[in-house]
CSV table of C-alpha atoms and ligand atoms in Angstrom, one decimal:
chain,number,residue,atom,x,y,z
A,1,MET,CA,-0.3,0.0,0.0
A,2,ILE,CA,1.9,3.6,-1.2
A,3,THR,CA,1.7,6.4,2.3
A,4,PRO,CA,-0.8,8.4,2.8
A,5,PRO,CA,0.7,11.9,2.9
A,6,THR,CA,0.3,14.0,6.3
A,7,ARG,CA,-2.3,14.0,8.3
A,8,ILE,CA,-4.5,16.0,10.9
A,9,SER,CA,-6.7,15.4,12.8
A,10,LEU,CA,-9.9,17.4,12.0
A,11,GLY,CA,-13.2,15.6,11.9
A,12,ARG,CA,-15.1,13.8,13.7
A,13,LEU,CA,-14.4,9.8,12.1
A,14,ASN,CA,-15.5,7.6,11.6
A,15,THR,CA,-18.7,8.5,10.6
A,16,PRO,CA,-22.2,6.1,10.5
A,17,LEU,CA,-23.3,4.6,7.9
A,18,GLN,CA,-27.4,3.7,8.3
A,19,LEU,CA,-29.4,1.8,6.1
A,20,LEU,CA,-31.8,4.2,5.4
A,21,GLU,CA,-35.4,3.0,6.6
A,22,ARG,CA,-39.0,4.7,6.5
A,23,PHE,CA,-38.5,6.6,3.8
A,24,ASP,CA,-40.7,5.7,1.1
A,25,THR,CA,-40.0,4.5,-3.0
A,26,GLY,CA,-41.8,2.1,-3.9
A,27,MET,CA,-39.1,-0.2,-4.2
A,28,ASP,CA,-37.1,-2.7,-1.8
A,29,LEU,CA,-34.2,-2.5,-4.2
A,30,PRO,CA,-31.4,-2.5,-4.0
A,31,ARG,CA,-31.1,-1.2,-0.1
A,32,ILE,CA,-29.8,2.7,0.2
A,33,TRP,CA,-27.3,2.8,2.3
A,34,VAL,CA,-26.3,7.0,3.5
A,35,LYS,CA,-23.1,7.0,4.6
A,36,ARG,CA,-23.3,10.3,7.1
A,37,ASP,CA,-19.8,12.2,6.4
A,38,ASP,CA,-22.9,15.5,7.5
A,39,LEU,CA,-21.9,14.4,10.4
A,40,THR,CA,-18.2,14.3,10.5
A,41,GLY,CA,-18.5,17.8,13.0
A,42,SER,CA,-20.8,20.5,13.2
A,43,GLY,CA,-19.8,23.4,11.7
A,44,LEU,CA,-17.0,21.6,10.4
A,45,SER,CA,-18.7,18.9,8.9
A,46,GLY,CA,-19.4,17.5,5.7
A,47,ASN,CA,-16.9,16.5,2.9
A,48,LYS,CA,-14.1,19.0,2.5
A,49,VAL,CA,-13.5,18.0,6.6
A,50,ARG,CA,-11.3,14.6,5.1
A,51,LYS,CA,-10.1,17.0,2.8
A,52,LEU,CA,-8.2,19.3,4.2
A,53,GLU,CA,-7.2,16.6,7.2
A,54,PHE,CA,-4.1,16.3,4.0
A,55,CYS,CA,-4.3,20.1,2.4
A,56,ILE,CA,-3.1,21.5,5.9
A,57,ALA,CA,-1.6,19.0,7.0
A,58,GLU,CA,1.0,19.9,4.3
A,59,ALA,CA,0.0,24.0,5.0
A,60,ILE,CA,1.5,23.6,8.4
A,61,GLU,CA,4.4,21.5,7.1
A,62,SER,CA,5.2,23.8,4.6
A,63,GLY,CA,5.4,27.1,8.2
A,64,ALA,CA,1.8,28.8,6.3
A,65,ASP,CA,0.4,31.0,9.6
A,66,THR,CA,-2.9,32.2,7.1
A,67,LEU,CA,-5.3,30.1,4.4
A,68,ILE,CA,-6.4,30.4,0.8
A,69,ALA,CA,-9.2,29.1,0.0
A,70,CYS,CA,-11.8,30.3,-2.3
A,71,GLY,CA,-15.6,29.7,-3.0
A,72,GLY,CA,-19.2,31.4,-4.5
A,73,ILE,CA,-20.9,32.8,-1.7
A,74,GLN,CA,-21.9,30.1,0.3
A,75,SER,CA,-19.1,28.0,-0.1
A,76,ASN,CA,-19.2,24.5,1.7
A,77,GLN,CA,-15.5,24.5,1.4
A,78,CYS,CA,-14.2,28.1,3.1
A,79,ARG,CA,-16.5,27.9,5.7
A,80,ALA,CA,-15.0,25.2,6.5
A,81,VAL,CA,-11.6,26.2,5.7
A,82,ALA,CA,-12.5,29.6,8.5
A,83,ILE,CA,-13.8,26.9,11.0
A,84,ALA,CA,-10.1,24.5,10.6
A,85,GLY,CA,-7.6,28.5,10.6
A,86,ALA,CA,-9.9,29.0,14.2
A,87,GLU,CA,-9.5,25.9,15.2
A,88,LEU,CA,-6.5,25.4,14.7
A,89,GLY,CA,-4.9,29.4,14.9
A,90,LEU,CA,-4.3,30.3,11.8
A,91,SER,CA,-5.4,33.1,9.6
A,92,VAL,CA,-7.5,32.1,7.1
A,93,HIS,CA,-8.6,34.8,3.0
A,94,LEU,CA,-11.5,33.9,1.8
A,95,VAL,CA,-12.1,34.9,-2.2
A,96,LEU,CA,-15.5,34.8,-2.4
A,97,ARG,CA,-17.7,35.3,-6.0
A,98,GLY,CA,-20.2,37.5,-5.0
A,99,GLU,CA,-21.4,41.0,-2.6
A,100,GLU,CA,-20.1,42.2,-0.1
A,101,ASN,CA,-23.2,43.2,0.9
A,102,SER,CA,-24.5,39.8,0.6
A,103,HIS,CA,-26.6,38.6,3.1
A,104,ASN,CA,-26.0,37.3,7.0
A,105,THR,CA,-26.6,34.5,6.4
A,106,GLY,CA,-25.8,29.8,6.2
A,107,ASN,CA,-22.2,30.1,5.3
A,108,LEU,CA,-20.8,33.8,5.3
A,109,LEU,CA,-23.2,33.8,8.4
A,110,LEU,CA,-19.3,31.5,10.0
A,111,ASP,CA,-17.0,33.2,7.6
A,112,ARG,CA,-17.5,36.4,10.2
A,113,ILE,CA,-18.3,34.8,12.6
A,114,CYS,CA,-14.5,33.1,12.6
A,115,GLY,CA,-13.1,35.5,11.7
A,116,ALA,CA,-11.9,35.4,7.9
A,117,THR,CA,-11.2,38.1,5.2
A,118,ILE,CA,-12.7,38.3,2.9
A,119,THR,CA,-12.2,39.7,0.0
A,120,TYR,CA,-14.7,39.7,-3.0
A,121,ILE,CA,-15.2,39.2,-6.6
A,122,SER,CA,-17.1,38.7,-9.3
A,123,ALA,CA,-17.8,35.6,-11.6
A,124,ASP,CA,-16.5,37.3,-14.2
A,125,ASP,CA,-12.6,36.8,-12.0
A,126,TYR,CA,-13.7,33.8,-10.2
A,127,ARG,CA,-14.3,31.7,-14.3
A,128,SER,CA,-10.9,33.5,-15.7
A,129,ARG,CA,-8.3,34.9,-12.7
A,130,ILE,CA,-8.7,33.2,-9.6
A,131,TRP,CA,-5.6,31.9,-8.8
A,132,PRO,CA,-4.0,35.2,-10.0
A,133,ILE,CA,-5.7,36.9,-7.6
A,134,MET,CA,-5.0,33.7,-4.4
A,135,ASN,CA,-1.8,34.6,-5.5
A,136,ALA,CA,-1.4,38.4,-5.8
A,137,ILE,CA,-2.6,37.6,-1.8
A,138,ALA,CA,-0.8,35.0,-1.3
A,139,ASP,CA,2.2,37.1,-2.3
A,140,GLU,CA,0.5,40.3,-0.1
A,141,TYR,CA,1.1,38.2,2.9
A,142,ALA,CA,5.0,37.3,2.0
A,143,THR,CA,6.2,40.9,2.0
A,144,ARG,CA,4.5,41.1,5.5
A,145,GLY,CA,6.4,38.9,6.8
A,146,ARG,CA,4.5,36.5,6.7
A,147,LYS,CA,3.1,32.7,5.3
A,148,ALA,CA,-0.2,32.5,3.4
A,149,TYR,CA,-1.3,28.7,1.9
A,150,PRO,CA,-3.6,28.9,-1.3
A,151,MET,CA,-6.3,26.1,-1.8
A,152,GLY,CA,-8.6,25.0,-4.8
A,153,PRO,CA,-11.6,25.0,-5.7
A,154,GLY,CA,-12.4,22.2,-2.4
A,155,ALA,CA,-9.6,22.1,-2.0
A,156,SER,CA,-9.7,19.4,-5.5
A,157,ASN,CA,-6.1,18.0,-6.5
A,158,GLU,CA,-4.5,15.3,-5.5
A,159,LEU,CA,-3.6,15.5,-1.6
A,160,GLY,CA,-7.0,17.2,-0.9
A,161,MET,CA,-8.4,13.5,-2.7
A,162,TRP,CA,-6.8,11.5,0.6
A,163,GLY,CA,-9.5,12.1,1.9
A,164,TYR,CA,-12.0,9.8,0.1
A,165,ILE,CA,-8.6,7.5,-0.2
A,166,SER,CA,-8.7,6.8,2.8
A,167,ALA,CA,-13.0,7.1,3.6
A,168,CYS,CA,-12.4,3.6,1.8
A,169,GLU,CA,-10.6,2.4,4.4
A,170,GLU,CA,-13.2,3.2,6.4
A,171,LEU,CA,-16.1,1.9,3.8
A,172,LYS,CA,-14.6,-1.0,3.7
A,173,ARG,CA,-14.6,-1.6,7.2
A,174,ASP,CA,-18.2,-0.4,7.7
A,175,PHE,CA,-19.3,-2.7,4.5
A,176,ALA,CA,-17.8,-6.4,6.5
A,177,GLU,CA,-19.5,-5.3,9.6
A,178,HIS,CA,-22.5,-4.9,7.4
A,179,GLN,CA,-21.4,-7.9,5.1
A,180,ILE,CA,-22.7,-5.5,2.9
A,181,ASP,CA,-21.0,-5.5,-0.1
A,182,PRO,CA,-22.3,-2.7,-2.8
A,183,ARG,CA,-22.4,-2.3,-6.6
A,184,TYR,CA,-22.1,0.9,-6.2
A,185,VAL,CA,-21.6,4.3,-4.8
A,186,VAL,CA,-24.3,7.3,-5.0
A,187,LEU,CA,-22.6,11.5,-5.1
A,188,PRO,CA,-22.8,14.8,-6.1
A,189,THR,CA,-20.0,15.9,-8.0
A,190,GLY,CA,-18.4,20.1,-8.4
A,191,THR,CA,-14.7,20.2,-7.7
A,192,THR,CA,-14.4,16.4,-8.4
A,193,GLY,CA,-12.4,15.4,-5.6
A,194,THR,CA,-14.5,13.3,-3.4
A,195,GLN,CA,-15.5,10.8,-5.8
A,196,SER,CA,-12.0,10.8,-7.9
A,197,GLY,CA,-11.0,10.1,-4.5
A,198,LEU,CA,-13.2,7.3,-4.1
A,199,ILE,CA,-12.2,5.6,-7.9
A,200,LEU,CA,-8.9,5.7,-6.5
A,201,GLY,CA,-9.8,4.2,-3.0
A,202,SER,CA,-12.4,1.8,-4.1
A,203,ARG,CA,-9.3,0.4,-6.4
A,204,LEU,CA,-6.4,0.7,-4.2
A,205,HIS,CA,-9.1,-0.7,-1.1
A,206,LYS,CA,-9.9,-2.8,-4.0
A,207,LEU,CA,-13.3,-2.9,-2.8
A,208,ASN,CA,-16.2,-3.3,-5.6
A,209,PHE,CA,-18.1,-0.9,-6.3
A,210,ASN,CA,-18.2,2.2,-9.2
A,211,THR,CA,-18.8,5.3,-8.2
A,212,LEU,CA,-21.7,7.4,-10.1
A,213,GLY,CA,-21.2,11.5,-10.5
A,214,ILE,CA,-24.4,13.9,-10.3
A,215,ALA,CA,-23.4,17.2,-11.4
A,216,VAL,CA,-23.9,19.8,-10.0
A,217,SER,CA,-22.5,22.6,-11.6
A,218,GLY,CA,-19.9,22.1,-15.0
A,219,SER,CA,-20.7,19.9,-18.0
A,220,VAL,CA,-19.9,16.3,-17.9
A,221,ASP,CA,-17.0,16.7,-20.6
A,222,SER,CA,-15.3,19.2,-18.2
A,223,LEU,CA,-16.3,17.2,-14.9
A,224,LYS,CA,-14.3,13.5,-16.8
A,225,ALA,CA,-11.9,15.6,-18.0
A,226,LYS,CA,-11.1,16.6,-14.3
A,227,ILE,CA,-11.2,13.2,-13.3
A,228,GLU,CA,-9.2,12.1,-15.2
A,229,LYS,CA,-6.9,15.1,-14.9
A,230,ASP,CA,-7.2,14.3,-10.2
A,231,LEU,CA,-6.2,11.5,-11.3
A,232,ILE,CA,-3.3,11.5,-13.5
A,233,ARG,CA,-1.2,14.0,-11.0
A,234,TRP,CA,-2.3,11.4,-8.1
A,235,LYS,CA,0.3,9.2,-9.7
A,236,ASP,CA,2.5,11.3,-10.9
A,237,ARG,CA,3.0,12.9,-7.8
A,238,PHE,CA,2.3,9.8,-5.1
A,239,SER,CA,2.3,6.1,-7.3
A,240,PRO,CA,4.5,6.7,-10.4
A,241,THR,CA,4.1,2.5,-11.1
A,242,THR,CA,-0.2,2.8,-10.3
A,243,ASN,CA,-1.9,2.3,-13.5
A,244,VAL,CA,-4.8,5.4,-13.8
A,245,LEU,CA,-5.5,4.8,-16.6
A,246,GLY,CA,-9.5,4.0,-17.7
A,247,LEU,CA,-10.3,4.3,-14.0
A,248,TYR,CA,-14.3,3.4,-14.9
A,249,ASN,CA,-16.7,6.2,-13.0
A,250,GLU,CA,-19.8,7.8,-14.5
A,251,ILE,CA,-21.3,11.0,-14.4
A,252,LEU,CA,-24.3,12.2,-15.2
A,253,GLY,CA,-25.3,15.6,-16.1
A,254,GLU,CA,-29.9,15.9,-16.2
A,255,TYR,CA,-29.9,16.1,-12.5
A,256,GLY,CA,-28.2,19.6,-12.5
A,257,GLY,CA,-31.0,21.6,-12.5
A,258,PRO,CA,-31.1,24.9,-13.4
A,259,GLY,CA,-27.8,25.8,-13.1
A,260,TYR,CA,-25.2,25.5,-10.1
A,261,GLY,CA,-27.1,26.5,-6.7
A,262,ILE,CA,-29.8,27.1,-8.5
A,263,ALA,CA,-33.0,24.1,-7.6
A,264,GLU,CA,-36.5,22.8,-9.1
A,265,PRO,CA,-39.8,23.2,-6.9
A,266,HIS,CA,-38.5,18.7,-6.7
A,267,ILE,CA,-35.5,19.2,-4.6
A,268,TYR,CA,-37.0,21.2,-2.6
A,269,GLU,CA,-40.8,18.2,-1.4
A,270,LEU,CA,-37.3,15.6,-1.9
A,271,ILE,CA,-35.8,17.2,0.8
A,272,THR,CA,-38.8,17.7,3.0
A,273,ARG,CA,-40.3,14.0,2.2
A,274,LEU,CA,-36.7,12.6,4.2
A,275,ALA,CA,-36.4,15.3,6.9
A,276,THR,CA,-39.9,14.5,7.9
A,277,SER,CA,-40.1,11.2,7.7
A,278,THR,CA,-36.0,10.2,8.3
A,279,GLY,CA,-34.3,13.4,10.1
A,280,ILE,CA,-31.4,13.5,6.9
A,281,ILE,CA,-31.3,17.0,6.4
A,282,LEU,CA,-30.2,17.5,2.7
A,283,ASP,CA,-29.0,20.6,0.9
A,284,PRO,CA,-30.5,21.9,-2.0
A,285,VAL,CA,-26.8,22.5,-3.3
A,286,TYR,CA,-25.6,18.9,-3.7
A,287,THR,CA,-26.9,16.7,-2.4
A,288,ALA,CA,-31.2,16.6,-2.3
A,289,LYS,CA,-29.9,16.8,-6.8
A,290,ALA,CA,-27.6,14.2,-6.2
A,291,PHE,CA,-29.9,11.8,-3.8
A,292,PHE,CA,-33.3,12.7,-6.9
A,293,GLY,CA,-30.7,11.2,-9.2
A,294,LEU,CA,-30.5,8.5,-7.4
A,295,LEU,CA,-33.7,7.7,-6.6
A,296,GLU,CA,-35.4,7.9,-10.7
A,297,GLU,CA,-32.2,5.9,-11.7
A,298,ARG,CA,-33.1,3.4,-8.4
A,299,ALA,CA,-36.7,3.7,-10.5
A,300,LYS,CA,-35.5,2.6,-14.2
A,301,GLY,CA,-33.6,-0.3,-12.7
A,302,ARG,CA,-29.6,1.1,-13.1
A,303,PHE,CA,-28.6,-0.2,-10.4
A,304,SER,CA,-30.9,-3.6,-11.4
A,305,ASP,CA,-28.3,-5.7,-10.4
A,306,ALA,CA,-27.0,-4.6,-7.3
A,307,GLU,CA,-28.5,-5.6,-3.3
A,308,ASP,CA,-27.1,-2.5,-2.0
A,309,ILE,CA,-25.8,0.4,-3.3
A,310,VAL,CA,-24.4,3.9,-1.2
A,311,PHE,CA,-24.9,7.5,-1.0
A,312,ILE,CA,-22.7,9.7,-0.3
A,313,HIS,CA,-23.4,12.0,2.2
A,314,THR,CA,-21.4,15.1,1.4
A,315,GLY,CA,-23.2,17.7,3.8
A,316,GLY,CA,-24.6,21.4,2.6
A,317,ILE,CA,-26.6,22.3,5.8
A,318,PHE,CA,-25.9,25.5,5.6
A,319,GLY,CA,-26.6,26.0,2.2
A,320,LEU,CA,-30.2,25.0,3.3
A,321,MET,CA,-30.0,27.7,5.8
A,322,ALA,CA,-29.0,30.5,3.3
A,323,GLN,CA,-31.7,29.0,1.0
A,324,SER,CA,-34.9,28.8,4.1
A,325,HIS,CA,-37.2,31.8,1.1
A,326,LEU,CA,-37.3,29.1,-1.5
A,327,PHE,CA,-39.1,26.6,0.8
A,328,SER,CA,-43.1,27.8,-0.7
A,329,SER,CA,-45.8,26.6,2.7
A,330,SER,CA,-46.9,24.3,1.1
A,331,GLN,CA,-43.3,22.5,0.7
A,332,ILE,CA,-43.3,22.2,4.7
A,333,GLU,CA,-47.2,21.4,5.7
B,401,PLP,C1,-17.8,20.5,-2.8
B,401,PLP,C2,-19.1,19.9,-1.9
B,401,PLP,C3,-19.8,18.8,-2.8
B,401,PLP,C4,-18.9,18.6,-3.8
B,401,PLP,O1,-17.6,17.8,-4.4
B,401,PLP,P1,-16.5,17.7,-4.5
B,401,PLP,O2,-15.2,16.9,-3.9
B,401,PLP,O3,-16.0,19.4,-4.8
B,401,PLP,O4,-16.9,17.4,-6.4
B,401,PLP,C5,-20.8,18.2,-2.0
B,401,PLP,N1,-21.6,17.9,-1.2
B,401,PLP,C6,-21.8,18.8,-0.8
B,401,PLP,C7,-22.3,19.3,-0.1
B,401,PLP,C8,-20.2,19.8,-1.2
B,401,PLP,O5,-20.3,21.5,0.3
């Protein structure tokens, strides 16, 4: 086995793998298991925590006193970095796509109360020059004798991928404990590090599942290309002898809705129905779209060769709070 890079402990691991019960889908099989990565912590929760255990370890090893992160105005990644920085005594500088006068709610509220310095930029600047902007901020810290460590969107690089490579060790123990052998793992895919990590981790830890990503932003082609890039960069840095070409991955583009962060009424209805029957809280940006995709594909028979499938609950509850006004009274009756 390849030696994993240095890691710090941020998440409350291991998270439960829980059989979904009392949620009526009109069919019994395959059974749906939920990996509760929404429970990696309280404020510091969700899938980003696993990736940050490796990325922030590298930041600390490099002597950084400041973490730089970027994302949308309601970025879960940025909120996780803001909280982790506060927990570890590191300064945090966030580059958020959005307006300075944005409402104090959800993730942004947590960013602010955790004392993060925030630079607000336009969608155009975010798309075309996020790295030059972060590098300029890092240079500015350097001129003051400080050392900043910039992280790309979602911490989805070859280092952050280790979060979900190592989550596969956990899944392996979960599967043994419940005596199941799931053939599919379904998850939302945004910046791809979670899916890339699961693809590699399942091979390295000899698990039998294929991943099915539900795209929440970007085209399927660009996401697949990013996954291939993740795998090749990982190989180049950590394991030149591992063959990463042609590893199976699938991403579906039809469940992303009108756009990133925008959801249709059926998504809010699903959130309400799952919460009411199970107490599991999905979010409208990532997990509810992915769970909807899982249910649709299951109904269409995609998983008919499987007895058990796994849904990765990647978190996102604070993004739900930021969209509270979009729940109509009929949806929460
Ligand atoms: C970031 C995020 C994702 C997507 O994970 P990627 O590794 O960026 O593909 C899914 N769900 C939630 C709640 C997230 O915050």
